[in-house]
Tab-separated table of C-alpha atoms in Angstrom:
chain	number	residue	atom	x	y	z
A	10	UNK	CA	50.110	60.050	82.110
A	11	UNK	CA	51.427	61.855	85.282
A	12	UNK	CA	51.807	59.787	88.645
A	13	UNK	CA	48.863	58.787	90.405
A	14	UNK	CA	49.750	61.568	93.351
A	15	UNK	CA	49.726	64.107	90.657
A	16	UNK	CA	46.561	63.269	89.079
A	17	UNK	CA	44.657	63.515	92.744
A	18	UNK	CA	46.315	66.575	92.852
A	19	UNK	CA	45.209	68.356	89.763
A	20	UNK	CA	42.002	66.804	90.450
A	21	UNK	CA	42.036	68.596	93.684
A	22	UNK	CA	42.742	71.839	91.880
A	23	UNK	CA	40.157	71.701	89.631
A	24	UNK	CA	37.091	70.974	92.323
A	25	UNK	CA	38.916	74.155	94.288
A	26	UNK	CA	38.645	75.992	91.055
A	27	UNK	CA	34.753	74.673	89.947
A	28	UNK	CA	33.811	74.884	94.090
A	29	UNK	CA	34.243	78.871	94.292
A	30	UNK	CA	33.854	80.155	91.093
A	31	UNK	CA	31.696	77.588	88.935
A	32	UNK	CA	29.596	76.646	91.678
A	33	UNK	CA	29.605	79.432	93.123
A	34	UNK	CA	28.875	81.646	90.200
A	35	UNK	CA	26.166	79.530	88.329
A	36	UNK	CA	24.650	77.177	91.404
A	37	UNK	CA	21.870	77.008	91.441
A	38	UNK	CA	20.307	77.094	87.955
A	39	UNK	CA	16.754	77.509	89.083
A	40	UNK	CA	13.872	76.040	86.970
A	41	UNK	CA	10.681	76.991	88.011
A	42	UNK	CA	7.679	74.606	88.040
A	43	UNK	CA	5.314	76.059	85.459
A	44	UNK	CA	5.870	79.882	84.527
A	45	UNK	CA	7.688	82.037	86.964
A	46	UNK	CA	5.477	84.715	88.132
A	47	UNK	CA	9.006	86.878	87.861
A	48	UNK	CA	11.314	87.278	85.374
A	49	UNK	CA	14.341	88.470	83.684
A	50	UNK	CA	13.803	91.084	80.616
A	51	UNK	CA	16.212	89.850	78.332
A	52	UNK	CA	15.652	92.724	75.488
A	53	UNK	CA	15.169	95.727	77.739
A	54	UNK	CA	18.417	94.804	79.514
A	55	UNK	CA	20.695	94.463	76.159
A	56	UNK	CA	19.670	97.867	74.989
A	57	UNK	CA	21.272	99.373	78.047
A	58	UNK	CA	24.349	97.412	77.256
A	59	UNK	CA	26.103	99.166	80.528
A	60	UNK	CA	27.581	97.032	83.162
A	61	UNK	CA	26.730	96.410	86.639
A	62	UNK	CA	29.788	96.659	89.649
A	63	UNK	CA	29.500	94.034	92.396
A	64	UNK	CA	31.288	93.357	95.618
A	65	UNK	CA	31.543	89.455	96.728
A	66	UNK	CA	31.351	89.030	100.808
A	67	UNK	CA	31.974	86.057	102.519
A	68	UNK	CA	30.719	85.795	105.938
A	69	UNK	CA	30.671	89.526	106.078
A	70	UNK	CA	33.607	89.942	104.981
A	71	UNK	CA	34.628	91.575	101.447
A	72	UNK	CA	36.334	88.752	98.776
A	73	UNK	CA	36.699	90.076	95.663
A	74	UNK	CA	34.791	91.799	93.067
A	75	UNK	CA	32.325	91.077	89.975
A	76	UNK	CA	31.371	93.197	87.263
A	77	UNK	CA	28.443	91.768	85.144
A	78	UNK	CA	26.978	92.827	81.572
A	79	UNK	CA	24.708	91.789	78.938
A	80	UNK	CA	24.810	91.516	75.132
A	81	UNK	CA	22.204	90.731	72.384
A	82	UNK	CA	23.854	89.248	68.968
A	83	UNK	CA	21.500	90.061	66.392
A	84	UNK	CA	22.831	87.417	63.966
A	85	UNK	CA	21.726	84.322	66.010
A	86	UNK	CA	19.103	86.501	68.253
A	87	UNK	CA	20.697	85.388	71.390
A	88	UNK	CA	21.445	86.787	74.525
A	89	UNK	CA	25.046	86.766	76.763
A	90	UNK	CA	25.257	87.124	80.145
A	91	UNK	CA	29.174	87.999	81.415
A	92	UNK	CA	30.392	87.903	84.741
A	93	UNK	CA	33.526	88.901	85.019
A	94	UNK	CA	35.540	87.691	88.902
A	95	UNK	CA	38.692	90.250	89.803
A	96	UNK	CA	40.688	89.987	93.006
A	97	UNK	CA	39.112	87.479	94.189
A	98	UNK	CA	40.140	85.772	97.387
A	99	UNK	CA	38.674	82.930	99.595
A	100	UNK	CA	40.301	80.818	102.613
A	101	UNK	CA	39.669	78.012	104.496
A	102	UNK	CA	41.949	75.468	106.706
A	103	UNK	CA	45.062	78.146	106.332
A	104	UNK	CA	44.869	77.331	102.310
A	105	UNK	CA	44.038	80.582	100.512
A	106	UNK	CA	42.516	80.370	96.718
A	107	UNK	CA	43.345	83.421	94.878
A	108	UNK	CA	41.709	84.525	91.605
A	109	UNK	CA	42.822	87.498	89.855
A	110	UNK	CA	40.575	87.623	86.787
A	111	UNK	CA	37.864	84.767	85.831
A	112	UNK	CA	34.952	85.187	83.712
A	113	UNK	CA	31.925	82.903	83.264
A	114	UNK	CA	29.497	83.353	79.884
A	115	UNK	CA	25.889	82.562	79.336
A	116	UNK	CA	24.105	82.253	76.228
A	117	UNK	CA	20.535	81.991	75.902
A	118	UNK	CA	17.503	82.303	73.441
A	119	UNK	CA	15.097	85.018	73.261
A	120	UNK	CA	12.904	82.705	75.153
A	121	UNK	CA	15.051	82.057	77.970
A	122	UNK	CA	16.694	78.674	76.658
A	123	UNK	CA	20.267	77.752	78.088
A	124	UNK	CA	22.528	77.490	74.806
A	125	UNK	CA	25.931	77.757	75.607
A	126	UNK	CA	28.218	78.307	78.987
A	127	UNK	CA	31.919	78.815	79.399
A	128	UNK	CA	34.059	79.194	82.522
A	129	UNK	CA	37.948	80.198	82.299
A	130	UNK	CA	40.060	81.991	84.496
A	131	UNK	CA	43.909	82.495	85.721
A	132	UNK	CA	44.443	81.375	89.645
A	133	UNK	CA	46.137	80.279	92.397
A	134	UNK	CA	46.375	78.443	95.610
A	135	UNK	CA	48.896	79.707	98.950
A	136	UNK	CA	49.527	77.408	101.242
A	137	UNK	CA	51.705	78.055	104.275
A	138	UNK	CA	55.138	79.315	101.717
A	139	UNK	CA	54.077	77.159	98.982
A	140	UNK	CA	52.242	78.720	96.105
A	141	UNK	CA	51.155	77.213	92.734
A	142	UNK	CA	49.013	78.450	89.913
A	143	UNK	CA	47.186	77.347	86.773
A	144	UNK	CA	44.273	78.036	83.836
A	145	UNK	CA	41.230	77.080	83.870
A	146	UNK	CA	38.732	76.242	80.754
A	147	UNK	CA	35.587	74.806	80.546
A	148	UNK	CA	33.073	75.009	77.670
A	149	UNK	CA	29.755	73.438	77.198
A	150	UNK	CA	27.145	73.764	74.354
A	151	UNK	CA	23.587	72.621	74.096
A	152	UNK	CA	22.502	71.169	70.809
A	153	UNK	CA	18.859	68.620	70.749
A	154	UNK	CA	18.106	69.051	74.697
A	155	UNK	CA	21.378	68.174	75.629
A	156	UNK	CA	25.028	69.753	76.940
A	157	UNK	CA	28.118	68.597	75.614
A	158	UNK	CA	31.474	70.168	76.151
A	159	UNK	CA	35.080	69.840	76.954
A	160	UNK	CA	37.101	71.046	80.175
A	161	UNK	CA	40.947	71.896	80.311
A	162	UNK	CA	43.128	72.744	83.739
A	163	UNK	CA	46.935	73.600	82.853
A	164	UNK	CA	48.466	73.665	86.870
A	165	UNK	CA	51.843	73.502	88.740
A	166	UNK	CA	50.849	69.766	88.879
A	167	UNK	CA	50.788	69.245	85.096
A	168	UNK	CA	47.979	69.598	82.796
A	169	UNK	CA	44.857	67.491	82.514
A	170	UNK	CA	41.599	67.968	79.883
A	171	UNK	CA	38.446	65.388	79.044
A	172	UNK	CA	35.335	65.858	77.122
A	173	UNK	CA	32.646	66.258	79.601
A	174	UNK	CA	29.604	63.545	79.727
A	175	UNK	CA	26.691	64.739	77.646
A	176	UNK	CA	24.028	66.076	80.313
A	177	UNK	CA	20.094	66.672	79.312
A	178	UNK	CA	19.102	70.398	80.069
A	179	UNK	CA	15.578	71.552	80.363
A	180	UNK	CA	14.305	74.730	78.777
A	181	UNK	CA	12.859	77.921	80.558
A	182	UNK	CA	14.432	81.019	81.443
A	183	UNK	CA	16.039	80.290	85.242
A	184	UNK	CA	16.265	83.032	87.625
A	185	UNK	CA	19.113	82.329	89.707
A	186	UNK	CA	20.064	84.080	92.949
A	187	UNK	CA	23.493	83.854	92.854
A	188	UNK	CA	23.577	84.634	89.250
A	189	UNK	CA	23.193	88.910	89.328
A	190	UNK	CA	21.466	90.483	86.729
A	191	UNK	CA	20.344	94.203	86.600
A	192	UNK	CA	16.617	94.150	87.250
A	193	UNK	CA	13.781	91.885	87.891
A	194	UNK	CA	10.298	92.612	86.272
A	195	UNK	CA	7.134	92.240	87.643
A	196	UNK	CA	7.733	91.974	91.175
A	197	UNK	CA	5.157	92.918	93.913
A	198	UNK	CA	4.177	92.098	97.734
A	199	UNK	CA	1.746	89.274	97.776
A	200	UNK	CA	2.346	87.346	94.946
A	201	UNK	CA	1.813	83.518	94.993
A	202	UNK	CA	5.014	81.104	95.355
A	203	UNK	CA	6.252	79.044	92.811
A	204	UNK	CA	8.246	75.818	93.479
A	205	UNK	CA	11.899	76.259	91.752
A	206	UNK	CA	13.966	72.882	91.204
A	207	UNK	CA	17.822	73.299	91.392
A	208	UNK	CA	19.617	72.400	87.872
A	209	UNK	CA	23.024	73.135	86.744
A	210	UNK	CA	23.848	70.729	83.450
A	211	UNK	CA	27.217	71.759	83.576
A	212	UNK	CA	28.048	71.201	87.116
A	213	UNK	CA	26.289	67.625	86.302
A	214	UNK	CA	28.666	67.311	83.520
A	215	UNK	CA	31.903	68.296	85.626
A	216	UNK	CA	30.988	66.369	88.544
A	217	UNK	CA	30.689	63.307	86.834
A	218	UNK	CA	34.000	63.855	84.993
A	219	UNK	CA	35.837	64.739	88.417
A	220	UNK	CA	34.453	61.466	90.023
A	221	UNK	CA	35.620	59.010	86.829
A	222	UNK	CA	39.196	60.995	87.578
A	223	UNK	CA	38.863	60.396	91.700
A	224	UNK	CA	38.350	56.942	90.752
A	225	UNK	CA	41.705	56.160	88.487
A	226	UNK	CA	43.569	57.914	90.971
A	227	UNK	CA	42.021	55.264	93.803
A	228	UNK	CA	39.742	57.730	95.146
A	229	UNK	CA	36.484	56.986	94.737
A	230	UNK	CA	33.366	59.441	95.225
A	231	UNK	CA	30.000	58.803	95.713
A	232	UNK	CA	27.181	60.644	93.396
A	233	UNK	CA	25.743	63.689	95.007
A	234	UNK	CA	22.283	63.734	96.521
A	235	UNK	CA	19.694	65.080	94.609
A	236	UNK	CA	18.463	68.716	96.510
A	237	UNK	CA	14.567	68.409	97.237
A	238	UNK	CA	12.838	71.672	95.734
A	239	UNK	CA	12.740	75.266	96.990
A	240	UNK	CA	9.774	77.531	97.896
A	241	UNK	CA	10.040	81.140	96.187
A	242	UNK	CA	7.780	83.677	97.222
A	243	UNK	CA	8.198	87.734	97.329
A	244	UNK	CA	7.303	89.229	101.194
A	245	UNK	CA	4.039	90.736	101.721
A	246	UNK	CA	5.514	94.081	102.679
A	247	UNK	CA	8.571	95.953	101.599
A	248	UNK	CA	11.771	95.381	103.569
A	249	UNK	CA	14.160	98.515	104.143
A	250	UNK	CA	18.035	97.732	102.730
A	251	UNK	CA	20.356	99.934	103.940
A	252	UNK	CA	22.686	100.867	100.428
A	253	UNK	CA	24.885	103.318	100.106
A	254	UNK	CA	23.688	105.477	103.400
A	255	UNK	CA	20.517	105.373	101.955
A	256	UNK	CA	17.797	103.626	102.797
A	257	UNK	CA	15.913	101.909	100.013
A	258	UNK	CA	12.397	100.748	99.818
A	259	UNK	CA	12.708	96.620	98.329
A	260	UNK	CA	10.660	93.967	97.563
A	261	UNK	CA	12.464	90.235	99.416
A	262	UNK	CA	12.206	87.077	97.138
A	263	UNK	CA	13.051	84.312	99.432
A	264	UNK	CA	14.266	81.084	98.969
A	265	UNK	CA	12.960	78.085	100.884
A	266	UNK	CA	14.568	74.443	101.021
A	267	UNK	CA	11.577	73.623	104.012
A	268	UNK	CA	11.910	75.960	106.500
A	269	UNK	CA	14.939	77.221	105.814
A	270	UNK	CA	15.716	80.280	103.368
A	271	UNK	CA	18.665	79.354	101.644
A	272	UNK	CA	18.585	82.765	99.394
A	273	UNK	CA	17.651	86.058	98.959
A	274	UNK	CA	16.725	88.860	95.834
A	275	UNK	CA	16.843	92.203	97.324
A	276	UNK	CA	14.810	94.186	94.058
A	277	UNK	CA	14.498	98.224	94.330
A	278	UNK	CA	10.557	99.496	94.439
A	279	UNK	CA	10.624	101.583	92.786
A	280	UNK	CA	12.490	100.175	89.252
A	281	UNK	CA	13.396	96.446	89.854
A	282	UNK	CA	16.910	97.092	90.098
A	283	UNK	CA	18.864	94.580	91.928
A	284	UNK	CA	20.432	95.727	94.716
A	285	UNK	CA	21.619	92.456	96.638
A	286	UNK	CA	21.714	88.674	96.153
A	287	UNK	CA	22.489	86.775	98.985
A	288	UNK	CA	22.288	82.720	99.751
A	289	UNK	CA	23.111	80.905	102.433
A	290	UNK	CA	24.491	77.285	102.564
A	291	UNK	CA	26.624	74.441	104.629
A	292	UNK	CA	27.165	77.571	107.350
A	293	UNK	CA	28.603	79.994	105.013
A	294	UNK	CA	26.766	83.170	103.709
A	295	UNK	CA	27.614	84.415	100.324
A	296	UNK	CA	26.551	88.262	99.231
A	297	UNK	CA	26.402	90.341	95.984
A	298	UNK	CA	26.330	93.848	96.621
A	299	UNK	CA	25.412	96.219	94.434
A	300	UNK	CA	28.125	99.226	93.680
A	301	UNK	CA	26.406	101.478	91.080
């Protein structure tokens, strides 16, 4: 068992790690309230089985790079979502958090039902002339409604791995706007709102591990606040996005936590192609843009 100090740290390292890339990548998993009046082709996208090049921006400013792509695997007729991080960079406080390679999977069922995740990646942390880097693994699977899984961190500061606290997951395909995918079906001006409720089993899972960790260490954290429910609903009129020196005809889905819009889908007219995913949260603005 390493020394109390050590334990906070590693602890520390692993909510830097989960804070950019798992919460980042996969917050929020977005349930709507009845059927979505959008939605995510599943087996029109895994017959084009080409992936889609993203830059990352951070307050404007370019972070790293994400390259998505989906697969169908015909012997349990599921569906996998990869996003794949590369040079990834983000800093705060003058401590930098590089990532050169991550990549986050998604399983899910014909109809849209979360079935497996896994998160793993290589990084490391600069701070001032100290630098120290680790491994990252997290898996979860969902069997009878609910997620179980088992999360590893191998740092500078030692190793450390738990099972992760069985979580219940709801069904329904999410559509998640800081989760890219290729296109977006059945998207026009004027269509009613639906409500969307923010759920993310294995962030539930991993935040509950982190705080039973915080709290041998001495450090005890308080359960987060549950998020009250956001407000889709696609703009009456198309919006213009400037891509590429082109200018592009889009329909807006929008994002609203009151009166606030916390997100935004940026789909092509003309073929529901995603284009740009942006969300914005705690002051910071976070934006997928498209490269192909």
């Amino acid at each position: 068992m390493p020394p109390r100090i050590a334990v906070a740290g590693i602890v520390a390292f692993w909510i830097a790690t989960t804070g950019y890339v798992a919460y980042r990548d996969v917050w929020p998993r977005l349930f709507a309230s009845g059927p979505p009046p959008v939605a995510i082709e599943l087996a029109d996208e895994a017959k084009q089985n080409v992936p889609a090049k993203w830059t990352l921006y951070r307050n404007g400013q370019p972070i790293g790079k994400l390259t998505t792509l989906m697969k169908y695997h015909d012997a349990t007729d599921e569906f996998q979502f990869t996003y794949r991080y590369s040079k990834l960079r983000l800093e705060q406080g003058g401590v930098a958090l590089e990532v050169p390679d991550a990549t986050s999977d998604v399983r899910m069922t014909r109809a849209g039902d979360f079935k497996e995740q896994a998160l793993s990646g290589k990084l490391e942390v600069v701070a001032g002339k100290s630098r120290f880097g680790g491994q990252i693994d997290v898996r979860g699977t969902v069997s009878g409604g609910t997620l179980t899984g088992h999360g590893s961190v191998k740092s500078s500061f030692g190793d450390f791995e738990a099972d992760l606290e069985p979580v219940p997951v709801r069904q329904g395909q999410p559509l998640n706007p800081l989760q890219p995918v290729n296109r977006i079906a059945g998207i026009h001006g004027g269509m009613r709102s639906w409500v969307v409720h923010e759920y993310n089993p294995l962030q539930d899972a991993l935040a509950d591990l982190i705080r039973k960790q915080l709290a041998k260490s001495g450090l005890p954290l308080g359960a987060a606040k549950p998020k009250e429910p956001l407000l889709a609903e696609v703009a009456g009129e198309q919006r213009v996005l400037s891509w590429q020196n082109q200018d592009i005809p889009c329909w807006v889905i929008e994002y609203r936590r009151k009166e606030d819009a916390i997100a935004r889908t940026w789909v092509q007219v003309r073929d529901g192609k995603v284009l740009r995913q942006e969300a914005f949260e705690g002051g910071e603005a976070l934006r997928f843009e498209r490269e192909d």
